[in-house]
Every structure is written in structure tokens, then in C-alpha cells.
Amino acid sequence: GNSVTQMEGPVTLSEEAFLTINCTYTATGYPSLFWYVQYPGEGLQLLLKATKADDKGSNKGFEATYRKETTSFHLEKGSVQVSDSAVYFCALRGMEYGNKLVFGAGTILRVKS
Amino acid sequence: NAGVMQNPRHLVRRRGQEARLRCSPMKGHSHVYWYRQLPEEGLKFMVYLQKENIIDESGMPKERFSAEFPKEGPSILRIQQVVRGDSAAYFCASSPPVLETQYFGPGTRLLVL
């Protein structure tokens, strides 16, 4: 079945540091890939997405590229801020019938000033 | 345009009671999804509904859990005879036609004493 694996956290960075959160997936065919962010006590917000190989999703300084050859969708940001502290979830939507998302376990990001 | 609404935001029940969680999708969205987030874990798909139809309930526990999305009114996730293991955050998401992005509500945090 479909699955998503994320790097374990927490990830602790200083402000303005470079961020990478690794995400790899297992799926048949060509799934769509997503990054969602969850701030404390809130629901999930879509951060970015990519629907086909080599697509790059980007938003608010975050980027992720859909790599079919390595089945990866790593999240990157060049300079993190304290306000980026949150839990980040990688997810996929497979090609089988239905629209359900399969999530990774989430990675906690803590940014210190 | 209001986002996905969920209520209550917090719900406390004693073992054996019933829990009813409500979800109002975004305006114009006719597809609703329920996910459960156990402590320290990612979100797990439970059920996918359209108006008056259950499309995919492959993630629903076989007993005590049910969901509906009537022609009028919100979607309801119902948990009968709750147990401590049901304590979790329950998130609802909605989307327009299938294969579109899902937008999440703020969640209902259920605590079973």
C-alpha cells in the first residue's frame, strides 16, 4: 500500500538557518504530493503541492521538488524564522479510487531566535 | 469565504458515553473527509463522504464508529461507547470535485476520561 516516511524530529534550528525536512514515499503510479503545516492548537494548512514528476511546489519561501527517480519530496527553506516553528506533514494522494491522503508521522520544527 | 468549521473544538466524555463531532465544509464543497490524529502520530484517514453517500470507509473502526453527511446540515462523526483509546484529535477536511486539494478544519480534540 501507499506510505510516507519523514525524518524524525524535533529539528531545532537558529533563525536564518537553512531547513531541510526529508520525505520519501511508496506508491504505485504517479501520486500527488503535499506538504501541510500545523501550528500549535490548530488544524492543518496546505503549504505546497506537486502533482507530477519534476514539478516544484513553492510557498512562503518553502520549496519541494517531486523526484520520481528517488521517490522523494524534501521540504526546504533558505532562511527560517521563529514563526516557522510548527509541525510539518508530508502527504500523498494515490491514483486509486477515492481521494484520501496518506500522511507521514510529522516533523516538529523549532526555530530559536 | 469561511473555512471548514468544526465543533466542538474540545469535547470531554466519560467511558461509555457517546461523542458527536460536527463538520461544516467550505461553501461549494460537497466532499468531506475525516481523519484521526493520535498523540505523537500523523493523521490517519477514516472516511470519505459525499452528500448522502459514504464513498470510502476503509479507515473506520469496524465497531462503534459511524459517519454521515446528510443532504442538509453538517457531516457528523459519531462514536458510541467511547473508550480511552478514542482520545485523539479528529480533523475534517473538505474539497470540491474529487482530486482537488483538501482544506482542513481546526479539529475536535476528544478526551475520554
PDB file of C-alpha atoms in Angstrom:
ATOM      1  CA  GLY A   1       0.000   0.000   0.000  1.00  0.00           C
ATOM      2  CA  ASN A   2       0.893   3.663  -0.122  1.00  0.00           C
ATOM      3  CA  SER A   3       3.096   5.095   2.606  1.00  0.00           C
ATOM      4  CA  VAL A   4       5.079   8.200   3.512  1.00  0.00           C
ATOM      5  CA  THR A   5       8.241   8.344   5.607  1.00  0.00           C
ATOM      6  CA  GLN A   6       9.506  11.581   7.120  1.00  0.00           C
ATOM      7  CA  MET A   7      12.667  12.336   9.005  1.00  0.00           C
ATOM      8  CA  GLU A   8      12.192  12.193  12.720  1.00  0.00           C
ATOM      9  CA  GLY A   9      12.244  15.337  14.777  1.00  0.00           C
ATOM     10  CA  PRO A  10      12.348  17.516  16.530  1.00  0.00           C
ATOM     11  CA  VAL A  11      14.510  19.631  14.282  1.00  0.00           C
ATOM     12  CA  THR A  12      15.950  22.606  16.131  1.00  0.00           C
ATOM     13  CA  LEU A  13      17.477  25.478  14.164  1.00  0.00           C
ATOM     14  CA  SER A  14      18.614  29.010  14.772  1.00  0.00           C
ATOM     15  CA  GLU A  15      16.862  31.833  12.984  1.00  0.00           C
ATOM     16  CA  GLU A  16      18.053  32.311   9.370  1.00  0.00           C
ATOM     17  CA  ALA A  17      19.414  28.749   9.160  1.00  0.00           C
ATOM     18  CA  PHE A  18      18.740  26.513   6.153  1.00  0.00           C
ATOM     19  CA  LEU A  19      15.993  23.951   6.562  1.00  0.00           C
ATOM     20  CA  THR A  20      15.611  20.517   5.009  1.00  0.00           C
ATOM     21  CA  ILE A  21      12.952  18.032   6.057  1.00  0.00           C
ATOM     22  CA  ASN A  22      13.244  14.748   4.214  1.00  0.00           C
ATOM     23  CA  CYS A  23      10.221  12.928   2.850  1.00  0.00           C
ATOM     24  CA  THR A  24      10.142   9.733   0.820  1.00  0.00           C
ATOM     25  CA  TYR A  25       7.144   7.798  -0.354  1.00  0.00           C
ATOM     26  CA  THR A  26       5.991   4.429  -1.625  1.00  0.00           C
ATOM     27  CA  ALA A  27       3.148   4.363  -4.112  1.00  0.00           C
ATOM     28  CA  THR A  28       2.128   2.850  -7.404  1.00  0.00           C
ATOM     29  CA  GLY A  29       1.889   5.093 -10.406  1.00  0.00           C
ATOM     30  CA  TYR A  30       2.137   8.839 -10.030  1.00  0.00           C
ATOM     31  CA  PRO A  31       0.700  10.160  -6.781  1.00  0.00           C
ATOM     32  CA  SER A  32       0.209  13.822  -5.971  1.00  0.00           C
ATOM     33  CA  LEU A  33       2.421  15.082  -3.151  1.00  0.00           C
ATOM     34  CA  PHE A  34       1.726  17.668  -0.472  1.00  0.00           C
ATOM     35  CA  TRP A  35       3.277  19.434   2.484  1.00  0.00           C
ATOM     36  CA  TYR A  36       0.939  20.580   5.222  1.00  0.00           C
ATOM     37  CA  VAL A  37       1.872  22.675   8.278  1.00  0.00           C
ATOM     38  CA  GLN A  38       0.193  22.523  11.684  1.00  0.00           C
ATOM     39  CA  TYR A  39       0.687  25.345  14.168  1.00  0.00           C
ATOM     40  CA  PRO A  40       0.064  24.635  17.868  1.00  0.00           C
ATOM     41  CA  GLY A  41      -3.598  24.004  18.619  1.00  0.00           C
ATOM     42  CA  GLU A  42      -4.670  24.482  15.025  1.00  0.00           C
ATOM     43  CA  GLY A  43      -5.658  22.411  12.031  1.00  0.00           C
ATOM     44  CA  LEU A  44      -3.548  21.644   9.001  1.00  0.00           C
ATOM     45  CA  GLN A  45      -2.826  24.249   6.384  1.00  0.00           C
ATOM     46  CA  LEU A  46      -1.706  23.364   2.888  1.00  0.00           C
ATOM     47  CA  LEU A  47       1.815  24.673   2.402  1.00  0.00           C
ATOM     48  CA  LEU A  48       2.588  23.479  -1.120  1.00  0.00           C
ATOM     49  CA  LYS A  49       1.903  20.670  -3.551  1.00  0.00           C
ATOM     50  CA  ALA A  50       3.170  18.999  -6.722  1.00  0.00           C
ATOM     51  CA  THR A  51       1.137  16.769  -8.981  1.00  0.00           C
ATOM     52  CA  LYS A  52       3.674  15.326 -11.407  1.00  0.00           C
ATOM     53  CA  ALA A  53       7.332  14.383 -11.617  1.00  0.00           C
ATOM     54  CA  ASP A  54       9.831  17.268 -11.610  1.00  0.00           C
ATOM     55  CA  ASP A  55       7.178  19.756 -10.518  1.00  0.00           C
ATOM     56  CA  LYS A  56       8.370  22.208  -7.869  1.00  0.00           C
ATOM     57  CA  GLY A  57       5.870  23.427  -5.312  1.00  0.00           C
ATOM     58  CA  SER A  58       6.645  26.668  -3.517  1.00  0.00           C
ATOM     59  CA  ASN A  59       5.023  28.979  -0.993  1.00  0.00           C
ATOM     60  CA  LYS A  60       6.193  31.442   1.675  1.00  0.00           C
ATOM     61  CA  GLY A  61       9.842  30.714   0.922  1.00  0.00           C
ATOM     62  CA  PHE A  62       9.375  26.939   1.203  1.00  0.00           C
ATOM     63  CA  GLU A  63      10.076  24.683  -1.769  1.00  0.00           C
ATOM     64  CA  ALA A  64       9.829  20.980  -2.584  1.00  0.00           C
ATOM     65  CA  THR A  65      10.543  19.145  -5.834  1.00  0.00           C
ATOM     66  CA  TYR A  66       8.750  15.950  -6.873  1.00  0.00           C
ATOM     67  CA  ARG A  67      11.561  13.462  -7.612  1.00  0.00           C
ATOM     68  CA  LYS A  68      10.189  10.315  -9.188  1.00  0.00           C
ATOM     69  CA  GLU A  69      13.598   8.640  -9.513  1.00  0.00           C
ATOM     70  CA  THR A  70      14.261   8.862  -5.763  1.00  0.00           C
ATOM     71  CA  THR A  71      10.575   8.834  -4.691  1.00  0.00           C
ATOM     72  CA  SER A  72      11.209  11.924  -2.617  1.00  0.00           C
ATOM     73  CA  PHE A  73       9.637  15.297  -1.895  1.00  0.00           C
ATOM     74  CA  HIS A  74      12.008  17.023   0.515  1.00  0.00           C
ATOM     75  CA  LEU A  75      10.959  20.350   2.016  1.00  0.00           C
ATOM     76  CA  GLU A  76      13.499  23.201   2.009  1.00  0.00           C
ATOM     77  CA  LYS A  77      13.687  26.803   3.092  1.00  0.00           C
ATOM     78  CA  GLY A  78      16.711  29.008   2.772  1.00  0.00           C
ATOM     79  CA  SER A  79      16.248  31.083   5.926  1.00  0.00           C
ATOM     80  CA  VAL A  80      13.862  30.027   8.668  1.00  0.00           C
ATOM     81  CA  GLN A  81      12.103  32.350  11.090  1.00  0.00           C
ATOM     82  CA  VAL A  82      10.829  31.789  14.619  1.00  0.00           C
ATOM     83  CA  SER A  83       7.309  31.944  13.200  1.00  0.00           C
ATOM     84  CA  ASP A  84       8.042  28.828  11.127  1.00  0.00           C
ATOM     85  CA  SER A  85       8.033  26.736  14.305  1.00  0.00           C
ATOM     86  CA  ALA A  86       5.325  24.134  13.738  1.00  0.00           C
ATOM     87  CA  VAL A  87       4.763  20.506  12.779  1.00  0.00           C
ATOM     88  CA  TYR A  88       5.245  19.700   9.100  1.00  0.00           C
ATOM     89  CA  PHE A  89       3.470  16.794   7.439  1.00  0.00           C
ATOM     90  CA  CYS A  90       4.308  15.233   4.113  1.00  0.00           C
ATOM     91  CA  ALA A  91       1.367  13.523   2.398  1.00  0.00           C
ATOM     92  CA  LEU A  92       0.436  11.794  -0.803  1.00  0.00           C
ATOM     93  CA  ARG A  93      -2.765  11.178  -2.683  1.00  0.00           C
ATOM     94  CA  GLY A  94      -2.605   7.956  -4.657  1.00  0.00           C
ATOM     95  CA  MET A  95      -4.094   7.143  -8.005  1.00  0.00           C
ATOM     96  CA  GLU A  96      -6.528   4.527  -6.786  1.00  0.00           C
ATOM     97  CA  TYR A  97     -10.195   5.350  -6.467  1.00  0.00           C
ATOM     98  CA  GLY A  98     -11.004   7.909  -3.851  1.00  0.00           C
ATOM     99  CA  ASN A  99      -9.275  10.998  -2.632  1.00  0.00           C
ATOM    100  CA  LYS A 100      -7.783  10.047   0.704  1.00  0.00           C
ATOM    101  CA  LEU A 101      -4.476  11.453   1.827  1.00  0.00           C
ATOM    102  CA  VAL A 102      -1.761   9.293   3.354  1.00  0.00           C
ATOM    103  CA  PHE A 103       0.348  11.231   5.850  1.00  0.00           C
ATOM    104  CA  GLY A 104       3.797  10.873   7.279  1.00  0.00           C
ATOM    105  CA  ALA A 105       4.225  10.981  11.044  1.00  0.00           C
ATOM    106  CA  GLY A 106       5.121  14.670  11.024  1.00  0.00           C
ATOM    107  CA  THR A 107       8.311  16.540  11.865  1.00  0.00           C
ATOM    108  CA  ILE A 108       8.434  19.102  14.649  1.00  0.00           C
ATOM    109  CA  LEU A 109      10.444  22.202  13.744  1.00  0.00           C
ATOM    110  CA  ARG A 110      11.660  24.547  16.471  1.00  0.00           C
ATOM    111  CA  VAL A 111      13.369  27.767  15.464  1.00  0.00           C
ATOM    112  CA  LYS A 112      15.260  29.719  18.121  1.00  0.00           C
ATOM    113  CA  SER A 113      15.982  33.434  17.964  1.00  0.00           C
TER     114      SER A 113
ATOM    115  CA  ASN B   1     -15.466  32.643   2.379  1.00  0.00           C
ATOM    116  CA  ALA B   2     -15.464  30.853   5.695  1.00  0.00           C
ATOM    117  CA  GLY B   3     -13.197  27.870   6.048  1.00  0.00           C
ATOM    118  CA  VAL B   4     -14.067  24.409   7.241  1.00  0.00           C
ATOM    119  CA  MET B   5     -15.876  24.636  10.564  1.00  0.00           C
ATOM    120  CA  GLN B   6     -15.736  22.005  13.261  1.00  0.00           C
ATOM    121  CA  ASN B   7     -17.464  21.894  16.596  1.00  0.00           C
ATOM    122  CA  PRO B   8     -16.980  21.445  19.360  1.00  0.00           C
ATOM    123  CA  ARG B   9     -13.287  22.296  19.450  1.00  0.00           C
ATOM    124  CA  HIS B  10     -12.846  20.348  22.659  1.00  0.00           C
ATOM    125  CA  LEU B  11     -15.003  17.515  23.936  1.00  0.00           C
ATOM    126  CA  VAL B  12     -14.683  15.598  27.185  1.00  0.00           C
ATOM    127  CA  ARG B  13     -16.551  12.325  27.629  1.00  0.00           C
ATOM    128  CA  ARG B  14     -16.533   9.560  30.186  1.00  0.00           C
ATOM    129  CA  ARG B  15     -16.054   5.978  29.137  1.00  0.00           C
ATOM    130  CA  GLY B  16     -19.260   4.527  27.703  1.00  0.00           C
ATOM    131  CA  GLN B  17     -20.746   7.847  26.599  1.00  0.00           C
ATOM    132  CA  GLU B  18     -21.359   8.922  23.026  1.00  0.00           C
ATOM    133  CA  ALA B  19     -19.366  11.573  21.181  1.00  0.00           C
ATOM    134  CA  ARG B  20     -20.763  13.562  18.244  1.00  0.00           C
ATOM    135  CA  LEU B  21     -18.389  15.630  16.170  1.00  0.00           C
ATOM    136  CA  ARG B  22     -19.675  18.080  13.561  1.00  0.00           C
ATOM    137  CA  CYS B  23     -18.100  19.381  10.401  1.00  0.00           C
ATOM    138  CA  SER B  24     -19.404  22.067   8.055  1.00  0.00           C
ATOM    139  CA  PRO B  25     -17.464  22.084   4.773  1.00  0.00           C
ATOM    140  CA  MET B  26     -16.384  25.174   2.916  1.00  0.00           C
ATOM    141  CA  LYS B  27     -19.038  26.786   0.770  1.00  0.00           C
ATOM    142  CA  GLY B  28     -19.342  24.980  -2.529  1.00  0.00           C
ATOM    143  CA  HIS B  29     -17.579  21.840  -1.287  1.00  0.00           C
ATOM    144  CA  SER B  30     -19.583  18.638  -1.460  1.00  0.00           C
ATOM    145  CA  HIS B  31     -16.886  16.179  -0.367  1.00  0.00           C
ATOM    146  CA  VAL B  32     -15.952  15.621   3.264  1.00  0.00           C
ATOM    147  CA  TYR B  33     -13.153  13.549   4.798  1.00  0.00           C
ATOM    148  CA  TRP B  34     -12.490  12.609   8.401  1.00  0.00           C
ATOM    149  CA  TYR B  35      -9.007  11.918   9.779  1.00  0.00           C
ATOM    150  CA  ARG B  36      -7.835  10.968  13.246  1.00  0.00           C
ATOM    151  CA  GLN B  37      -4.594  12.095  14.830  1.00  0.00           C
ATOM    152  CA  LEU B  38      -3.473  10.055  17.805  1.00  0.00           C
ATOM    153  CA  PRO B  39      -0.946  11.609  20.191  1.00  0.00           C
ATOM    154  CA  GLU B  40       2.543  11.822  18.665  1.00  0.00           C
ATOM    155  CA  GLU B  41       1.320  10.406  15.355  1.00  0.00           C
ATOM    156  CA  GLY B  42       0.364  11.609  11.916  1.00  0.00           C
ATOM    157  CA  LEU B  43      -3.154  11.779  10.591  1.00  0.00           C
ATOM    158  CA  LYS B  44      -4.909   8.583   9.576  1.00  0.00           C
ATOM    159  CA  PHE B  45      -7.765   8.535   7.077  1.00  0.00           C
ATOM    160  CA  MET B  46     -11.083   7.347   8.423  1.00  0.00           C
ATOM    161  CA  VAL B  47     -13.894   8.018   5.945  1.00  0.00           C
ATOM    162  CA  TYR B  48     -14.766   9.918   2.770  1.00  0.00           C
ATOM    163  CA  LEU B  49     -18.330  11.098   2.162  1.00  0.00           C
ATOM    164  CA  GLN B  50     -20.336  12.967  -0.384  1.00  0.00           C
ATOM    165  CA  LYS B  51     -23.825  14.248   0.276  1.00  0.00           C
ATOM    166  CA  GLU B  52     -25.919  11.289   1.485  1.00  0.00           C
ATOM    167  CA  ASN B  53     -23.258   8.776   0.400  1.00  0.00           C
ATOM    168  CA  ILE B  54     -20.308   7.058   2.031  1.00  0.00           C
ATOM    169  CA  ILE B  55     -17.664   6.694  -0.670  1.00  0.00           C
ATOM    170  CA  ASP B  56     -14.789   5.102   1.257  1.00  0.00           C
ATOM    171  CA  GLU B  57     -14.891   3.966   4.873  1.00  0.00           C
ATOM    172  CA  SER B  58     -11.826   1.770   4.746  1.00  0.00           C
ATOM    173  CA  GLY B  59     -10.229   3.596   7.686  1.00  0.00           C
ATOM    174  CA  MET B  60     -13.179   3.413  10.048  1.00  0.00           C
ATOM    175  CA  PRO B  61     -13.021   1.046  13.007  1.00  0.00           C
ATOM    176  CA  LYS B  62     -15.495  -1.768  12.484  1.00  0.00           C
ATOM    177  CA  GLU B  63     -17.469  -1.080  15.637  1.00  0.00           C
ATOM    178  CA  ARG B  64     -18.789   1.978  17.494  1.00  0.00           C
ATOM    179  CA  PHE B  65     -17.862   4.497  14.767  1.00  0.00           C
ATOM    180  CA  SER B  66     -20.218   5.863  12.136  1.00  0.00           C
ATOM    181  CA  ALA B  67     -20.347   8.888   9.861  1.00  0.00           C
ATOM    182  CA  GLU B  68     -22.954  10.662   7.814  1.00  0.00           C
ATOM    183  CA  PHE B  69     -23.245  13.685   5.548  1.00  0.00           C
ATOM    184  CA  PRO B  70     -26.943  14.436   5.100  1.00  0.00           C
ATOM    185  CA  LYS B  71     -28.473  16.437   2.311  1.00  0.00           C
ATOM    186  CA  GLU B  72     -28.905  19.341   4.713  1.00  0.00           C
ATOM    187  CA  GLY B  73     -26.628  20.185   7.609  1.00  0.00           C
ATOM    188  CA  PRO B  74     -23.138  19.282   8.684  1.00  0.00           C
ATOM    189  CA  SER B  75     -21.321  15.995   8.483  1.00  0.00           C
ATOM    190  CA  ILE B  76     -21.394  14.049  11.748  1.00  0.00           C
ATOM    191  CA  LEU B  77     -18.820  11.615  13.080  1.00  0.00           C
ATOM    192  CA  ARG B  78     -20.382   9.566  15.846  1.00  0.00           C
ATOM    193  CA  ILE B  79     -18.501   7.440  18.350  1.00  0.00           C
ATOM    194  CA  GLN B  80     -20.618   5.236  20.585  1.00  0.00           C
ATOM    195  CA  GLN B  81     -19.497   3.889  23.945  1.00  0.00           C
ATOM    196  CA  VAL B  82     -16.210   5.766  23.889  1.00  0.00           C
ATOM    197  CA  VAL B  83     -13.073   4.233  25.380  1.00  0.00           C
ATOM    198  CA  ARG B  84      -9.842   5.902  26.481  1.00  0.00           C
ATOM    199  CA  GLY B  85      -8.145   4.851  23.245  1.00  0.00           C
ATOM    200  CA  ASP B  86     -10.545   7.086  21.313  1.00  0.00           C
ATOM    201  CA  SER B  87      -8.853  10.157  22.807  1.00  0.00           C
ATOM    202  CA  ALA B  88      -7.403  11.964  19.819  1.00  0.00           C
ATOM    203  CA  ALA B  89      -7.780  14.968  17.570  1.00  0.00           C
ATOM    204  CA  TYR B  90     -10.363  14.435  14.837  1.00  0.00           C
ATOM    205  CA  PHE B  91      -9.946  16.546  11.740  1.00  0.00           C
ATOM    206  CA  CYS B  92     -12.418  17.147   8.989  1.00  0.00           C
ATOM    207  CA  ALA B  93     -11.420  18.266   5.504  1.00  0.00           C
ATOM    208  CA  SER B  94     -13.480  19.269   2.503  1.00  0.00           C
ATOM    209  CA  SER B  95     -12.899  19.628  -1.200  1.00  0.00           C
ATOM    210  CA  PRO B  96     -14.801  20.500  -4.346  1.00  0.00           C
ATOM    211  CA  PRO B  97     -14.747  17.767  -7.042  1.00  0.00           C
ATOM    212  CA  VAL B  98     -12.598  14.722  -6.414  1.00  0.00           C
ATOM    213  CA  LEU B  99      -8.839  15.071  -6.857  1.00  0.00           C
ATOM    214  CA  GLU B 100      -8.811  18.643  -5.701  1.00  0.00           C
ATOM    215  CA  THR B 101      -6.948  19.952  -2.686  1.00  0.00           C
ATOM    216  CA  GLN B 102      -8.431  19.172   0.727  1.00  0.00           C
ATOM    217  CA  TYR B 103      -8.868  22.037   3.181  1.00  0.00           C
ATOM    218  CA  PHE B 104      -8.789  21.161   6.855  1.00  0.00           C
ATOM    219  CA  GLY B 105     -10.800  22.395   9.789  1.00  0.00           C
ATOM    220  CA  PRO B 106      -9.298  23.255  13.205  1.00  0.00           C
ATOM    221  CA  GLY B 107     -10.138  19.842  14.619  1.00  0.00           C
ATOM    222  CA  THR B 108     -12.046  18.487  17.595  1.00  0.00           C
ATOM    223  CA  ARG B 109      -9.917  17.293  20.466  1.00  0.00           C
ATOM    224  CA  LEU B 110     -11.681  14.450  22.219  1.00  0.00           C
ATOM    225  CA  LEU B 111     -10.632  13.437  25.697  1.00  0.00           C
ATOM    226  CA  VAL B 112     -12.129  10.311  27.219  1.00  0.00           C
ATOM    227  CA  LEU B 113     -11.851  10.096  30.991  1.00  0.00           C
TER     228      LEU B 113
END
